[in-house]
Backbone as a chain_set.jsonl record, in Angstrom:
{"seq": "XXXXXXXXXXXXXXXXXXXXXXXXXXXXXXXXXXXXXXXXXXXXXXXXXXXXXXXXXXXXXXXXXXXXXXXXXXXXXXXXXXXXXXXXXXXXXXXXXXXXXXXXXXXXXXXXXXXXXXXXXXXXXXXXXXXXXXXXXXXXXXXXXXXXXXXXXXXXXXXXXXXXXXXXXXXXXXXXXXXXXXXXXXXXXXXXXXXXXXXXXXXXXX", "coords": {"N": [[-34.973, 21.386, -3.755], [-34.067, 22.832, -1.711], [-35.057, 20.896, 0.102], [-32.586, 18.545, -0.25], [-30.814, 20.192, 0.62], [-30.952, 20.768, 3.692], [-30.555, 18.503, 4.189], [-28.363, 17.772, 3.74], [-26.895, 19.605, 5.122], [-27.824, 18.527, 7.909], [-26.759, 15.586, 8.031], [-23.85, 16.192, 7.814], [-23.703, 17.877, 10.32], [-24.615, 15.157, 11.928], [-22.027, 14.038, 11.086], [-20.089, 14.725, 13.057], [-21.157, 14.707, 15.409], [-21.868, 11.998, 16.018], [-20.646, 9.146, 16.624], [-19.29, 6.896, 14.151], [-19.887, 3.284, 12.615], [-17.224, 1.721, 13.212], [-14.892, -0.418, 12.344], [-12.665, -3.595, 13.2], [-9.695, -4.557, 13.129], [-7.863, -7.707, 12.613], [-4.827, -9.612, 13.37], [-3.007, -12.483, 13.343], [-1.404, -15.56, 14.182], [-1.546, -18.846, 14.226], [-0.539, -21.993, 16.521], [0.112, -25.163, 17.042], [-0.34, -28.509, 19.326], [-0.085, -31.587, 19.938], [-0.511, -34.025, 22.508], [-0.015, -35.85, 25.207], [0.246, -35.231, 28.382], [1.722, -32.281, 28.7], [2.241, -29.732, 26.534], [4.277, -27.293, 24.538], [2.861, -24.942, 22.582], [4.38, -24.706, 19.506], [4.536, -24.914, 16.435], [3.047, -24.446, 12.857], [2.154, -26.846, 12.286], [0.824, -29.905, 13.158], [0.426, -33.076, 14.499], [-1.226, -35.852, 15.507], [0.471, -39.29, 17.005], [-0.634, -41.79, 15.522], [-1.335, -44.962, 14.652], [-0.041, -46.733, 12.36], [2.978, -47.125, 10.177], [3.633, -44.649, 11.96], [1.583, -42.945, 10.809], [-0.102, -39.836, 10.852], [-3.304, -39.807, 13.012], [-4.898, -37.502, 13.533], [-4.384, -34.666, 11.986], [-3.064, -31.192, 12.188], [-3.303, -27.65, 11.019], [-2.231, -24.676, 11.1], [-2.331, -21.159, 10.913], [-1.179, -18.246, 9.514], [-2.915, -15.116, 9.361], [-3.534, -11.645, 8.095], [-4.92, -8.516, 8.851], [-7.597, -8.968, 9.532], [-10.874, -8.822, 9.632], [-13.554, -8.781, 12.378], [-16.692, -10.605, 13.595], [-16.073, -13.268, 13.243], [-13.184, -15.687, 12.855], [-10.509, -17.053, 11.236], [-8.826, -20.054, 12.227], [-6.954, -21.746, 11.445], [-7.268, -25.377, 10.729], [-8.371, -28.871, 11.099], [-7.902, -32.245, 10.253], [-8.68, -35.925, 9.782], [-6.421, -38.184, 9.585], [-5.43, -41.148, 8.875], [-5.33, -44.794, 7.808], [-5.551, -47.143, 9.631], [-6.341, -47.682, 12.116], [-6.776, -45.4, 15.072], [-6.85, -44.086, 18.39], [-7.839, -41.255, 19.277], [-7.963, -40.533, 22.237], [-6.821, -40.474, 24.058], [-4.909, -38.505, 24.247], [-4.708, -35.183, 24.39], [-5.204, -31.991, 22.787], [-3.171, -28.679, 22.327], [-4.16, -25.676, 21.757], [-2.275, -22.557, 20.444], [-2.752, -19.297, 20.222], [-1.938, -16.095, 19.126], [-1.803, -12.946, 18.543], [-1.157, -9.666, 17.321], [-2.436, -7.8, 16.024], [-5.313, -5.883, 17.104], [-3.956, -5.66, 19.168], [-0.622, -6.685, 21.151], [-1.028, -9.93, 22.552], [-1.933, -12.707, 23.505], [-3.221, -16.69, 23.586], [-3.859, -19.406, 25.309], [-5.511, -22.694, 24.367], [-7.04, -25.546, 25.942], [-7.539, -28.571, 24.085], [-9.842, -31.161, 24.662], [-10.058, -34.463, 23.201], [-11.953, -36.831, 21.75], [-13.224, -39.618, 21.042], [-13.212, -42.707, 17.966], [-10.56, -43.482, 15.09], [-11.342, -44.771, 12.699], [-10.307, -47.389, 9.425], [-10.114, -45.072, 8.033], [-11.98, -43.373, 8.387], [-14.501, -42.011, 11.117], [-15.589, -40.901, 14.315], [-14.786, -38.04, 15.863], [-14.461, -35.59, 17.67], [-13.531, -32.476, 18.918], [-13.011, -30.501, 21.626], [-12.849, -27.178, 22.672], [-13.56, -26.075, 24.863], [-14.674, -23.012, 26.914], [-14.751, -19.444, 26.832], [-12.238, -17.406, 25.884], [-10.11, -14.611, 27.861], [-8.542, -12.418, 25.861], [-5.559, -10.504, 26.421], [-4.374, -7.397, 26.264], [-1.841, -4.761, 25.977], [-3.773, -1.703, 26.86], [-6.185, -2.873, 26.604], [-8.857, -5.525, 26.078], [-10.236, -8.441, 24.835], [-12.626, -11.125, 24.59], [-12.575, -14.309, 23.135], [-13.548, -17.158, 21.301], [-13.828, -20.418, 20.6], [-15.007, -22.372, 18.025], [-16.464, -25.938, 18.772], [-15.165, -29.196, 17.125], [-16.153, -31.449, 14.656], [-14.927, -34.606, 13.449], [-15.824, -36.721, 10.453], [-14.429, -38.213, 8.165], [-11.956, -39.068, 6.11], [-9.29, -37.192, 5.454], [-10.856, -35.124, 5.102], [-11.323, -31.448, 5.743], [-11.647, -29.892, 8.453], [-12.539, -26.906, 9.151], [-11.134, -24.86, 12.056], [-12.633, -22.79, 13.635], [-12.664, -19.398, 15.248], [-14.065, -16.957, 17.31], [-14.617, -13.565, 18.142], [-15.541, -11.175, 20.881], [-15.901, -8.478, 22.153], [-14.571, -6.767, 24.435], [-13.974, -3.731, 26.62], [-14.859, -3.339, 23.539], [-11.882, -2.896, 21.035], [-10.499, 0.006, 20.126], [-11.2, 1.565, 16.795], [-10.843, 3.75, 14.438], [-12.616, 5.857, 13.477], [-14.78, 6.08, 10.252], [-16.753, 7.684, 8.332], [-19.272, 6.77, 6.304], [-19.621, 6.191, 2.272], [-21.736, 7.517, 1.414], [-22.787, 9.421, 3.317], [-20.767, 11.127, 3.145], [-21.337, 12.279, 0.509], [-23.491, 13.085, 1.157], [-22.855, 15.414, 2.87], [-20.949, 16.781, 1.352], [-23.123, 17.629, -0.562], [-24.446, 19.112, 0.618], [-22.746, 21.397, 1.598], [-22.148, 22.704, -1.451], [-25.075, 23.658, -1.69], [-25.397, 25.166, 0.073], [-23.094, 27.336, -0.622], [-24.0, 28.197, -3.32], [-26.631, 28.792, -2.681], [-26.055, 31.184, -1.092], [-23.902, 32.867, -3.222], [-26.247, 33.425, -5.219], [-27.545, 35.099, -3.572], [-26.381, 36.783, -2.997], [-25.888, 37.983, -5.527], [-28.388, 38.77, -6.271], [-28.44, 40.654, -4.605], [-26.657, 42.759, -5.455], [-27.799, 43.36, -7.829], [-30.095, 44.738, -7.138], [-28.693, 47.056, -6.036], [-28.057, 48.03, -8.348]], "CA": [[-33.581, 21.767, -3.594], [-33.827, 23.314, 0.008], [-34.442, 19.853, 1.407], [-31.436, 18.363, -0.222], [-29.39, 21.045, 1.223], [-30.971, 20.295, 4.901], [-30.441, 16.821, 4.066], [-26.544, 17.468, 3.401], [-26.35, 20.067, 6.75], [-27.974, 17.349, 9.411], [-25.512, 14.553, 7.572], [-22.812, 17.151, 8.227], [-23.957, 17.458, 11.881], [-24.054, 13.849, 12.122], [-20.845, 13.364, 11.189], [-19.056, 15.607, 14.094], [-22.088, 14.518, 16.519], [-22.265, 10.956, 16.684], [-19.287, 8.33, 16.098], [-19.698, 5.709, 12.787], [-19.492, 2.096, 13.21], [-15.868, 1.368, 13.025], [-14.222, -1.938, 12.16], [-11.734, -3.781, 13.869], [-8.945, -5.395, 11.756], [-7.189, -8.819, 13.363], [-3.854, -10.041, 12.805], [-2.689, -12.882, 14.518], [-1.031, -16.555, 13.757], [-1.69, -19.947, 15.48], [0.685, -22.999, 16.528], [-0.38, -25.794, 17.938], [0.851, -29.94, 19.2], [-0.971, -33.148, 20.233], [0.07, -34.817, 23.984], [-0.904, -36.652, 26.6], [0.404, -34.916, 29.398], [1.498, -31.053, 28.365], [3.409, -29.31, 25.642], [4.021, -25.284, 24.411], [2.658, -24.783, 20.903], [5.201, -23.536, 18.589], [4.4, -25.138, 15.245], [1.874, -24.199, 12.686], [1.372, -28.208, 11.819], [1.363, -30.702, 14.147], [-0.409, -34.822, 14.195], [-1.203, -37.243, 16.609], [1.447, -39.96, 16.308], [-0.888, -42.9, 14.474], [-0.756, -46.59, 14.608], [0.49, -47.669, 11.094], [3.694, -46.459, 9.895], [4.013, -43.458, 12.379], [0.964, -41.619, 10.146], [-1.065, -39.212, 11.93], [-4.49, -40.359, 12.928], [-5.14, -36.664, 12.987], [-3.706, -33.38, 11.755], [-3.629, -29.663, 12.133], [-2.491, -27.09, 10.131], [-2.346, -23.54, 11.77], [-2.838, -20.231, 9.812], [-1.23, -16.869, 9.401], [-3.885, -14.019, 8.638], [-3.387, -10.192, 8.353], [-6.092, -7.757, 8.275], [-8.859, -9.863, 8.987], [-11.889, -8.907, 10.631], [-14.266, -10.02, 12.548], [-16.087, -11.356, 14.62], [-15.54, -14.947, 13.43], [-11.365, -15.453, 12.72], [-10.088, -18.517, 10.579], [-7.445, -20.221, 13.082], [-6.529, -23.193, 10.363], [-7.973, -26.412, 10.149], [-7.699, -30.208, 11.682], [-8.481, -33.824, 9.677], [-8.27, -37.227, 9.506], [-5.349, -39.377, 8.325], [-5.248, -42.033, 9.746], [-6.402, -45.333, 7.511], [-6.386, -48.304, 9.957], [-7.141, -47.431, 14.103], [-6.132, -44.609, 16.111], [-7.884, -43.715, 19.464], [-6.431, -39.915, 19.904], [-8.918, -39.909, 23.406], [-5.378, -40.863, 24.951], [-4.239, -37.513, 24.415], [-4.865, -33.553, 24.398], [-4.707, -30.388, 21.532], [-3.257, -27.377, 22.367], [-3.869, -24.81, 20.448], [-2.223, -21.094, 20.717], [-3.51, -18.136, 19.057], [-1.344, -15.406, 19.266], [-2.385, -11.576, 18.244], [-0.408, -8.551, 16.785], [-3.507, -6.652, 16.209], [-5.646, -4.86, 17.86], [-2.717, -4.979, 20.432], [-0.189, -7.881, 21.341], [-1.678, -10.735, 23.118], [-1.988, -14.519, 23.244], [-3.795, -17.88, 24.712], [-3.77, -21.381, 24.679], [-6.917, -23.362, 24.613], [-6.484, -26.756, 25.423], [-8.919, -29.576, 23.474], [-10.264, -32.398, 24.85], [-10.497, -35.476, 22.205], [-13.202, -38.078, 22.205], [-13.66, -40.553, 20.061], [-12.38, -43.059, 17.39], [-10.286, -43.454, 14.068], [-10.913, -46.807, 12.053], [-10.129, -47.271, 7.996], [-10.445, -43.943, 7.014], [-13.676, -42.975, 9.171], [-13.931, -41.23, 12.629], [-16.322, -39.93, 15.299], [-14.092, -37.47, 16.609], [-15.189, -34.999, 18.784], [-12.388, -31.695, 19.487], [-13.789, -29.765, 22.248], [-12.27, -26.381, 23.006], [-13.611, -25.298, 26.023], [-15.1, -22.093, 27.351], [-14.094, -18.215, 25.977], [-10.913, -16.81, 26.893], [-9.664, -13.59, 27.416], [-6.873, -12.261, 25.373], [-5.425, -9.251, 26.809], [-2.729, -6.462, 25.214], [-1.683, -2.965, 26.689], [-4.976, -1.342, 26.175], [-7.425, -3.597, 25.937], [-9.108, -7.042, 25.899], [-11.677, -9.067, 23.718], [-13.292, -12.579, 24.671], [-12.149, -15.235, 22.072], [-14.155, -18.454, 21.497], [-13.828, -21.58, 19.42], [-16.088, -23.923, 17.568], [-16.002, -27.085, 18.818], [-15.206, -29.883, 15.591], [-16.799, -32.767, 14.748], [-14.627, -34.863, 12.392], [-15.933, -37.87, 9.953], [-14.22, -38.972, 7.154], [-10.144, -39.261, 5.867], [-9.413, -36.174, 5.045], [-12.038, -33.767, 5.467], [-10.561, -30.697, 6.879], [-12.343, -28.992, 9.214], [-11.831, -25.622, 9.648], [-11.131, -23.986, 13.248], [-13.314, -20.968, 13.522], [-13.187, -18.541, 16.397], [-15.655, -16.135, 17.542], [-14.633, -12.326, 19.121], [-16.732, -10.656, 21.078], [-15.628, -7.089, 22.641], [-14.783, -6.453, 26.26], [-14.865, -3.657, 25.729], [-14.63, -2.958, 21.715], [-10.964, -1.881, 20.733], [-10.791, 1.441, 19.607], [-10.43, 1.966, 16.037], [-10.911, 5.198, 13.418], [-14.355, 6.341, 12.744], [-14.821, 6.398, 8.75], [-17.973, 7.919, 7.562], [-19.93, 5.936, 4.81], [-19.59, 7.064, 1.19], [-23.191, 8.051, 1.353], [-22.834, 10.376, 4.233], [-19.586, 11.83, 2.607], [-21.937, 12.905, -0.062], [-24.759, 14.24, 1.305], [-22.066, 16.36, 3.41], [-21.03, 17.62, 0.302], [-23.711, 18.279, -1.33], [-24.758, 20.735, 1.741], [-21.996, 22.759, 1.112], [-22.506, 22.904, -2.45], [-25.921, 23.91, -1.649], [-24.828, 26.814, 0.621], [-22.375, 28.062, -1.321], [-25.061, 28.689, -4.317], [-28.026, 29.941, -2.191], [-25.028, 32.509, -0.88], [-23.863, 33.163, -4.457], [-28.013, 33.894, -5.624], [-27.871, 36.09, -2.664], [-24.895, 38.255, -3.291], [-25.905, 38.887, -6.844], [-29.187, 39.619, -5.903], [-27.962, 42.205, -3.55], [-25.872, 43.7, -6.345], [-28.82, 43.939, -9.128], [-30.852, 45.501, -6.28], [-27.711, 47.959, -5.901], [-27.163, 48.845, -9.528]], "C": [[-33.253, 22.049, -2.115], [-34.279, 21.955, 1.036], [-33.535, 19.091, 0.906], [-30.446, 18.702, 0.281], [-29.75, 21.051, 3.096], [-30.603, 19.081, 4.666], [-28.548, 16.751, 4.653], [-26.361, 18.131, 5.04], [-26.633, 18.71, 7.596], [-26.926, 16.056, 8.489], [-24.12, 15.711, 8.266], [-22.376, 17.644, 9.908], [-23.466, 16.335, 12.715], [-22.448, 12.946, 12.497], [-20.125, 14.011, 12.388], [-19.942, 15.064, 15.667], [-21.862, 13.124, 17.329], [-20.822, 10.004, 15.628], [-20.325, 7.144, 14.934], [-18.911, 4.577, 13.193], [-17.777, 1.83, 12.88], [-15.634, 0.04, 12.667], [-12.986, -2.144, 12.552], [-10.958, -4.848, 13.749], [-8.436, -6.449, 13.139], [-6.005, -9.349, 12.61], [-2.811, -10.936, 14.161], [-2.029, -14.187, 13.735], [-1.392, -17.461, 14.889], [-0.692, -21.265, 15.175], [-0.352, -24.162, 17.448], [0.83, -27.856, 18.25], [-0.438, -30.576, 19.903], [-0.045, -33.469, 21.889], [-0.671, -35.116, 25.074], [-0.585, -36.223, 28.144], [0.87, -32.627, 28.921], [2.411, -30.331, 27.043], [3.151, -27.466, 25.512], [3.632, -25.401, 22.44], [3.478, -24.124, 20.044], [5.51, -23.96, 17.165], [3.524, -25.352, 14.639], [1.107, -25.61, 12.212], [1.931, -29.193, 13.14], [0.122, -32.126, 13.74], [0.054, -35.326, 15.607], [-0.186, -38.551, 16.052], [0.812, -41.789, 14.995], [-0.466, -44.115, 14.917], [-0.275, -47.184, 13.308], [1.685, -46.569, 10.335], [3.881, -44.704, 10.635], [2.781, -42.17, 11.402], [0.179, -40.872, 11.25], [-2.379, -39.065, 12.319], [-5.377, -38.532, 12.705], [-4.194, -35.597, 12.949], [-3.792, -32.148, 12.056], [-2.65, -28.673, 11.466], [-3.3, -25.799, 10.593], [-2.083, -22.652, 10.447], [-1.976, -18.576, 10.501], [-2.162, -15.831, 8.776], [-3.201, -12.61, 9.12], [-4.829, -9.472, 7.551], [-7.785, -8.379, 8.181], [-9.913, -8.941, 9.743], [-13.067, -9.425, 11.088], [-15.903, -10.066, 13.027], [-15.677, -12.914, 14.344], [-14.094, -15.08, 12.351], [-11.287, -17.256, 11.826], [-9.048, -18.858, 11.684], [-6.83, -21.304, 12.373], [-7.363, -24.156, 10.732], [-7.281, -28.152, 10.804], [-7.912, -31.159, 10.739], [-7.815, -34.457, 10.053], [-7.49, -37.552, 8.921], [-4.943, -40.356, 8.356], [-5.784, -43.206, 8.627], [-6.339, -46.711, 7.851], [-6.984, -47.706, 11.403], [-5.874, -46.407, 14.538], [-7.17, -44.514, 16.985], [-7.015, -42.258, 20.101], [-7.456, -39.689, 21.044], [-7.688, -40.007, 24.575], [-4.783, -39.167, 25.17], [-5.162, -35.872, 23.968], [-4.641, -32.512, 22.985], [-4.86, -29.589, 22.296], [-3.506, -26.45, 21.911], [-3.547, -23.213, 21.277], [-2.47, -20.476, 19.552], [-2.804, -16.634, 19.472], [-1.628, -13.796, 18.373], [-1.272, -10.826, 18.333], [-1.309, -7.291, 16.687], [-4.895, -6.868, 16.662], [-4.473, -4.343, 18.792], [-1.987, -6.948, 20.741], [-0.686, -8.74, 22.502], [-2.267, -12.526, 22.824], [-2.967, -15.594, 24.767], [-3.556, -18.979, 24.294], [-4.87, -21.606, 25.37], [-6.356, -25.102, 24.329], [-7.602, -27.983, 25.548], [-8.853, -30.575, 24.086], [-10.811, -33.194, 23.783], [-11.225, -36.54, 22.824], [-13.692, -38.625, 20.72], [-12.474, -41.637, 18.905], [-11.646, -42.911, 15.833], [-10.865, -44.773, 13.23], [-11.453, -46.682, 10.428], [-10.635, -46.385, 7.563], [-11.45, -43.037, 7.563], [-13.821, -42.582, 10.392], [-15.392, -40.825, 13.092], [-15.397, -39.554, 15.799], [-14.303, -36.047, 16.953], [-13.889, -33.771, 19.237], [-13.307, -30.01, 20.366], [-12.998, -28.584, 23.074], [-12.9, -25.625, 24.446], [-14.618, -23.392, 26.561], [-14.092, -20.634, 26.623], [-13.034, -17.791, 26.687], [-10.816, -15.422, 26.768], [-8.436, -13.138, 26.75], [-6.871, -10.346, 25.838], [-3.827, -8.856, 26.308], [-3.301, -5.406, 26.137], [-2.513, -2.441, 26.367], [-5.812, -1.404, 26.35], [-7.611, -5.072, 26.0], [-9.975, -7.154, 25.161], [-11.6, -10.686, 24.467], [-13.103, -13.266, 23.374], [-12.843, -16.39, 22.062], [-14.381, -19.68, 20.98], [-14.801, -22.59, 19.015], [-15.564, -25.149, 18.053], [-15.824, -27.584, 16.928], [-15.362, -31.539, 15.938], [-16.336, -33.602, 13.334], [-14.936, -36.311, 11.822], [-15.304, -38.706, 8.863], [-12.893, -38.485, 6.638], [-10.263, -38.441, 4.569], [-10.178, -34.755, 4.334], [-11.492, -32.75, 6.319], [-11.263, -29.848, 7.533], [-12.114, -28.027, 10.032], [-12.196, -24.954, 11.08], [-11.903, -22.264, 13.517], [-13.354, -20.116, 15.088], [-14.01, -17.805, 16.645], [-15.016, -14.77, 18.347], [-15.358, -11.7, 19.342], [-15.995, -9.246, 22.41], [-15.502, -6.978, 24.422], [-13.495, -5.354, 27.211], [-14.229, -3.529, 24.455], [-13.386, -2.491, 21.881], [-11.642, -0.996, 19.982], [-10.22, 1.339, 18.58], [-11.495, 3.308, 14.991], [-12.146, 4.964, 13.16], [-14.118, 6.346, 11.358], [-16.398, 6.386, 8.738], [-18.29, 6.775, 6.442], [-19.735, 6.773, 3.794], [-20.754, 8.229, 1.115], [-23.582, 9.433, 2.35], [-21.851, 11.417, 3.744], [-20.298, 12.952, 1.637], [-22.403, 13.932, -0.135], [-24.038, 15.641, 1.919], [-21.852, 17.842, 1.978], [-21.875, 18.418, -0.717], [-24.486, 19.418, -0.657], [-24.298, 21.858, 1.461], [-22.21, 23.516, 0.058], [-23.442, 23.665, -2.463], [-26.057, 25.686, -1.347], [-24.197, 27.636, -0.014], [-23.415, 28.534, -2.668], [-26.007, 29.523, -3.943], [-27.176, 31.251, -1.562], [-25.326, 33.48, -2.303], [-25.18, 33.739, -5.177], [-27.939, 35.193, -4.737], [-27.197, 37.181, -2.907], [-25.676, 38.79, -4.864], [-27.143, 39.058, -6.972], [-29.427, 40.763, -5.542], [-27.538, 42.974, -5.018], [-26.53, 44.366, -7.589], [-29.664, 44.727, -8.077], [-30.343, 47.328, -6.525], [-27.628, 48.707, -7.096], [-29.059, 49.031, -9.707]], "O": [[-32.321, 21.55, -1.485], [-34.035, 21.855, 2.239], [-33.273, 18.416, 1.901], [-29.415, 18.06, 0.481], [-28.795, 21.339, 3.817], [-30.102, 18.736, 5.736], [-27.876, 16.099, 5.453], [-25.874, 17.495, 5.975], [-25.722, 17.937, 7.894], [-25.923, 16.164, 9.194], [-23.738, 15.601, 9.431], [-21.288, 17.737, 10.476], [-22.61, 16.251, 13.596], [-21.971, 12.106, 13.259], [-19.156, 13.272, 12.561], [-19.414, 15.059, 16.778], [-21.727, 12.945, 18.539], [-20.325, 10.172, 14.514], [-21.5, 6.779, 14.946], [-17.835, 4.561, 13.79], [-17.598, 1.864, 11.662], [-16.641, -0.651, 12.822], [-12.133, -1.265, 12.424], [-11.306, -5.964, 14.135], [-8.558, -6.144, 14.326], [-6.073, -9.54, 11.395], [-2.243, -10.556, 15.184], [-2.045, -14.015, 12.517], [-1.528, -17.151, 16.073], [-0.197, -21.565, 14.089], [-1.26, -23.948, 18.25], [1.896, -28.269, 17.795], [-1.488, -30.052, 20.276], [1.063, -32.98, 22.109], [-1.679, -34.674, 25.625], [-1.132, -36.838, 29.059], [-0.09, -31.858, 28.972], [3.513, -30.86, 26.892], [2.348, -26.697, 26.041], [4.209, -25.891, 21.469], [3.275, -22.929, 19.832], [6.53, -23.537, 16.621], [2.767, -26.217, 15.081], [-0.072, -25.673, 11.864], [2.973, -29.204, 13.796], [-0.777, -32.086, 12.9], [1.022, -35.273, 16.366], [-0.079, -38.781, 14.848], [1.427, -42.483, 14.185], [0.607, -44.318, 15.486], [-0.131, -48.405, 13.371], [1.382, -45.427, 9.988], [4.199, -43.734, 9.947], [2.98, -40.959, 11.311], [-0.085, -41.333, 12.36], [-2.811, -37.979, 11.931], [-6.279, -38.368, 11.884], [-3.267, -35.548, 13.757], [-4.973, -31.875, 12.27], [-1.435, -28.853, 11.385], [-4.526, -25.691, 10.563], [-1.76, -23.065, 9.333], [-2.159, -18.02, 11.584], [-2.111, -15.746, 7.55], [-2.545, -12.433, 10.146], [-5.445, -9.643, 6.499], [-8.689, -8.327, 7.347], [-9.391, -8.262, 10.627], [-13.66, -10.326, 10.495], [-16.396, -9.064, 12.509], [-15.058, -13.612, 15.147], [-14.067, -14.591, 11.221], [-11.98, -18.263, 11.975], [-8.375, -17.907, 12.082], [-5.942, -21.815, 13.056], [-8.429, -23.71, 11.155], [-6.098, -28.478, 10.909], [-8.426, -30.434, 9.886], [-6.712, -34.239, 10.555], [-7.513, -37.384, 7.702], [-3.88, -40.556, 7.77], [-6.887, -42.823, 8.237], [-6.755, -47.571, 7.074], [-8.153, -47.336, 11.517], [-4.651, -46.499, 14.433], [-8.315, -44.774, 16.617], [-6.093, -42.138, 20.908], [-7.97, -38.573, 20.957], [-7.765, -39.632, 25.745], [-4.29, -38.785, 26.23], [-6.161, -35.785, 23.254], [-3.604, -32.615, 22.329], [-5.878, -29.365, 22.95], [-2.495, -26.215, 21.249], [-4.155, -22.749, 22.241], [-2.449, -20.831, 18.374], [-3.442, -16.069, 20.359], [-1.537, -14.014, 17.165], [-0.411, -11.07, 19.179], [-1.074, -6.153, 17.091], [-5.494, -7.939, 16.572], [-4.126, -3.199, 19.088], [-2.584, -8.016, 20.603], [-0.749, -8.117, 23.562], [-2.894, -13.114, 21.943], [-3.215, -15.448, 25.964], [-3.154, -19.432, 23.222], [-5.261, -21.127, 26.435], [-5.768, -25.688, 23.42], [-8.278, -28.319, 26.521], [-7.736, -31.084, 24.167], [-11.902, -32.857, 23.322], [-11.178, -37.008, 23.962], [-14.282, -38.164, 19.743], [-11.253, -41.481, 18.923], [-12.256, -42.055, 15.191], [-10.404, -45.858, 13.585], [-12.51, -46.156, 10.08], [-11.557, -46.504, 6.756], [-11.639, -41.933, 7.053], [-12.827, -42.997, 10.988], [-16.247, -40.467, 12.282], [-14.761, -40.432, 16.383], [-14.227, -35.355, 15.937], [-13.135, -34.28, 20.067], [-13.87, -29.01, 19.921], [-12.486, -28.941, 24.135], [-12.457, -24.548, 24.846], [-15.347, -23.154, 25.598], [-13.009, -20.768, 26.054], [-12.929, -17.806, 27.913], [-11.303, -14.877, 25.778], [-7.34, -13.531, 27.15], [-7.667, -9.42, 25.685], [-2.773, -9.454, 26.094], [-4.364, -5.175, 26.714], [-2.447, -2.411, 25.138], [-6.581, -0.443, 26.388], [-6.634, -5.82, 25.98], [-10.592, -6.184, 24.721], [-10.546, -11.23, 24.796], [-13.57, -12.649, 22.416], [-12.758, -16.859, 23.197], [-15.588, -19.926, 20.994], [-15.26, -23.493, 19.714], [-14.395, -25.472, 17.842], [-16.1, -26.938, 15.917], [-15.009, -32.357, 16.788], [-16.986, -33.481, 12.296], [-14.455, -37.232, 12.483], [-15.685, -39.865, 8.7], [-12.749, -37.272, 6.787], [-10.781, -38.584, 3.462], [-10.024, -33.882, 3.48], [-11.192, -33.008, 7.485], [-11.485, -28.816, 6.9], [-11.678, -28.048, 11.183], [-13.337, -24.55, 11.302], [-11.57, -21.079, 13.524], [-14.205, -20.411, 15.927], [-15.04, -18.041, 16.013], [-14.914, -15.073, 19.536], [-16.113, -11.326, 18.444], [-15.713, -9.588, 23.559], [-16.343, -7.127, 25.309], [-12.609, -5.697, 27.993], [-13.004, -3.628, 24.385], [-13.301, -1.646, 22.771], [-12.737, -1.009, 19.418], [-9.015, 1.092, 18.608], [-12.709, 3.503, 15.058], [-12.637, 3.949, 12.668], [-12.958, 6.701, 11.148], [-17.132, 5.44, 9.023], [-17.451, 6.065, 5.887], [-19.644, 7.979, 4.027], [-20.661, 9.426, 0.845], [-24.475, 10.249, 2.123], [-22.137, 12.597, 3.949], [-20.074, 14.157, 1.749], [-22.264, 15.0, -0.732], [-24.453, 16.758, 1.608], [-22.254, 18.985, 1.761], [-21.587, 19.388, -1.418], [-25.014, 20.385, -1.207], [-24.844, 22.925, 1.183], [-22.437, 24.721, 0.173], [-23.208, 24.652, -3.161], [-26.438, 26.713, -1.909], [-24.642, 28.783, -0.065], [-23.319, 29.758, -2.765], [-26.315, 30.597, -4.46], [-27.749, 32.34, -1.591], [-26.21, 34.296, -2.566], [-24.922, 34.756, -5.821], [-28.276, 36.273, -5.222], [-27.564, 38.353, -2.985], [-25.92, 39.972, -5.106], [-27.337, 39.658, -8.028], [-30.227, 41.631, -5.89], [-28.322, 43.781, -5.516], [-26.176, 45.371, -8.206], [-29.909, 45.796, -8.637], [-30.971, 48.32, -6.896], [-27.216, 49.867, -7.076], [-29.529, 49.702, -10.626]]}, "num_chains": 1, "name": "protein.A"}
């Protein structure tokens, strides 16, 4: 019993002593466009323009999330659609990624394409570049994207980012359940070996 009830004090310690891992929610949307010389991203779908009927040799389809965390972020997703010849090495992806939480803040990363389309089938190659910083009133974090490597008409291959702290936003300590416990069951503890004590005293007394 008396090391349960040290158990619960040093937990109880703990908690006032030393900070608990925190987690650090993300909430952000992305836009993006295709071009051969420059554009501003401000729509969450966009295509390369295609050689057959205006289709789009490839696609992208941008993503609203709330509450995510991380470190690796969904940013939406590109494919193939193309099903006679495109060559999108003619032109550029922008992509922006725009943040609400931790703190407001945005970038554009802009892809270099390599490679071809033909009936349905692709080496295509979307190479984002080096980590960026995104900075808000506050605070920054390093952001970083998977390259994508796309083969086959309509396969969508999802955009993944990567955050990595510089340094860590600040958010709310929360204890573990498990620590919550043992806390409690300290008290508990105390309050009884008290209680024993007092009415000890008092049969002593009478």
């Amino acid at each position: 019993m008396k090391k349960t009830i040290w158990a619960g004090l040093a937990a109880t310690t703990l908690i006032w002593s030393a900070p608990s891992e925190a987690t650090v929610v993300y909430n952000y949307s992305t836009t993006g466009c295709f071009t051969s010389t420059s554009c501003t991203p401000s729509s969450p779908t966009a295509s390369t323009g295609g050689a057959v009927r205006g289709e789009g040799g490839l696609n992208f389809k941008g993503t609203t999330a709330t509450n995510q965390s991380g470190p690796s972020l969904n940013l939406g997703s590109m494919s193939l659609q193309n099903l006679l010849f495109d060559d999108p090495s003619a032109t550029k992806f922008d992509l922006k990624v725009s943040f609400t939480s931790p703190g407001a803040g945005s970038s554009i990363f802009s892809a270099d394409l390599v490679g071809l389309i033909f009936f349905g089938l692709g080496v295509v190659e979307i190479d984002f570049g080096n980590a960026q910083t995104i900075s808000y009133n506050g605070g920054s974090f390093n952001l970083a994207i998977d390259d994508i490597y796309l083969y086959s008409l309509d396969a969508k291959d999802p955009i993944t980012g990567h955050v990595s702290s510089n340094p860590p936003p600040i958010a709310a300590a929360v204890p573990e359940p498990s620590t919550w416990a043992l806390m409690l069951l300290g008290f508990s503890g105390l309050s009884f070996m008290t209680y024993r004590r007092k009415r000890a005293a008092s049969a002593m007394r009478a």
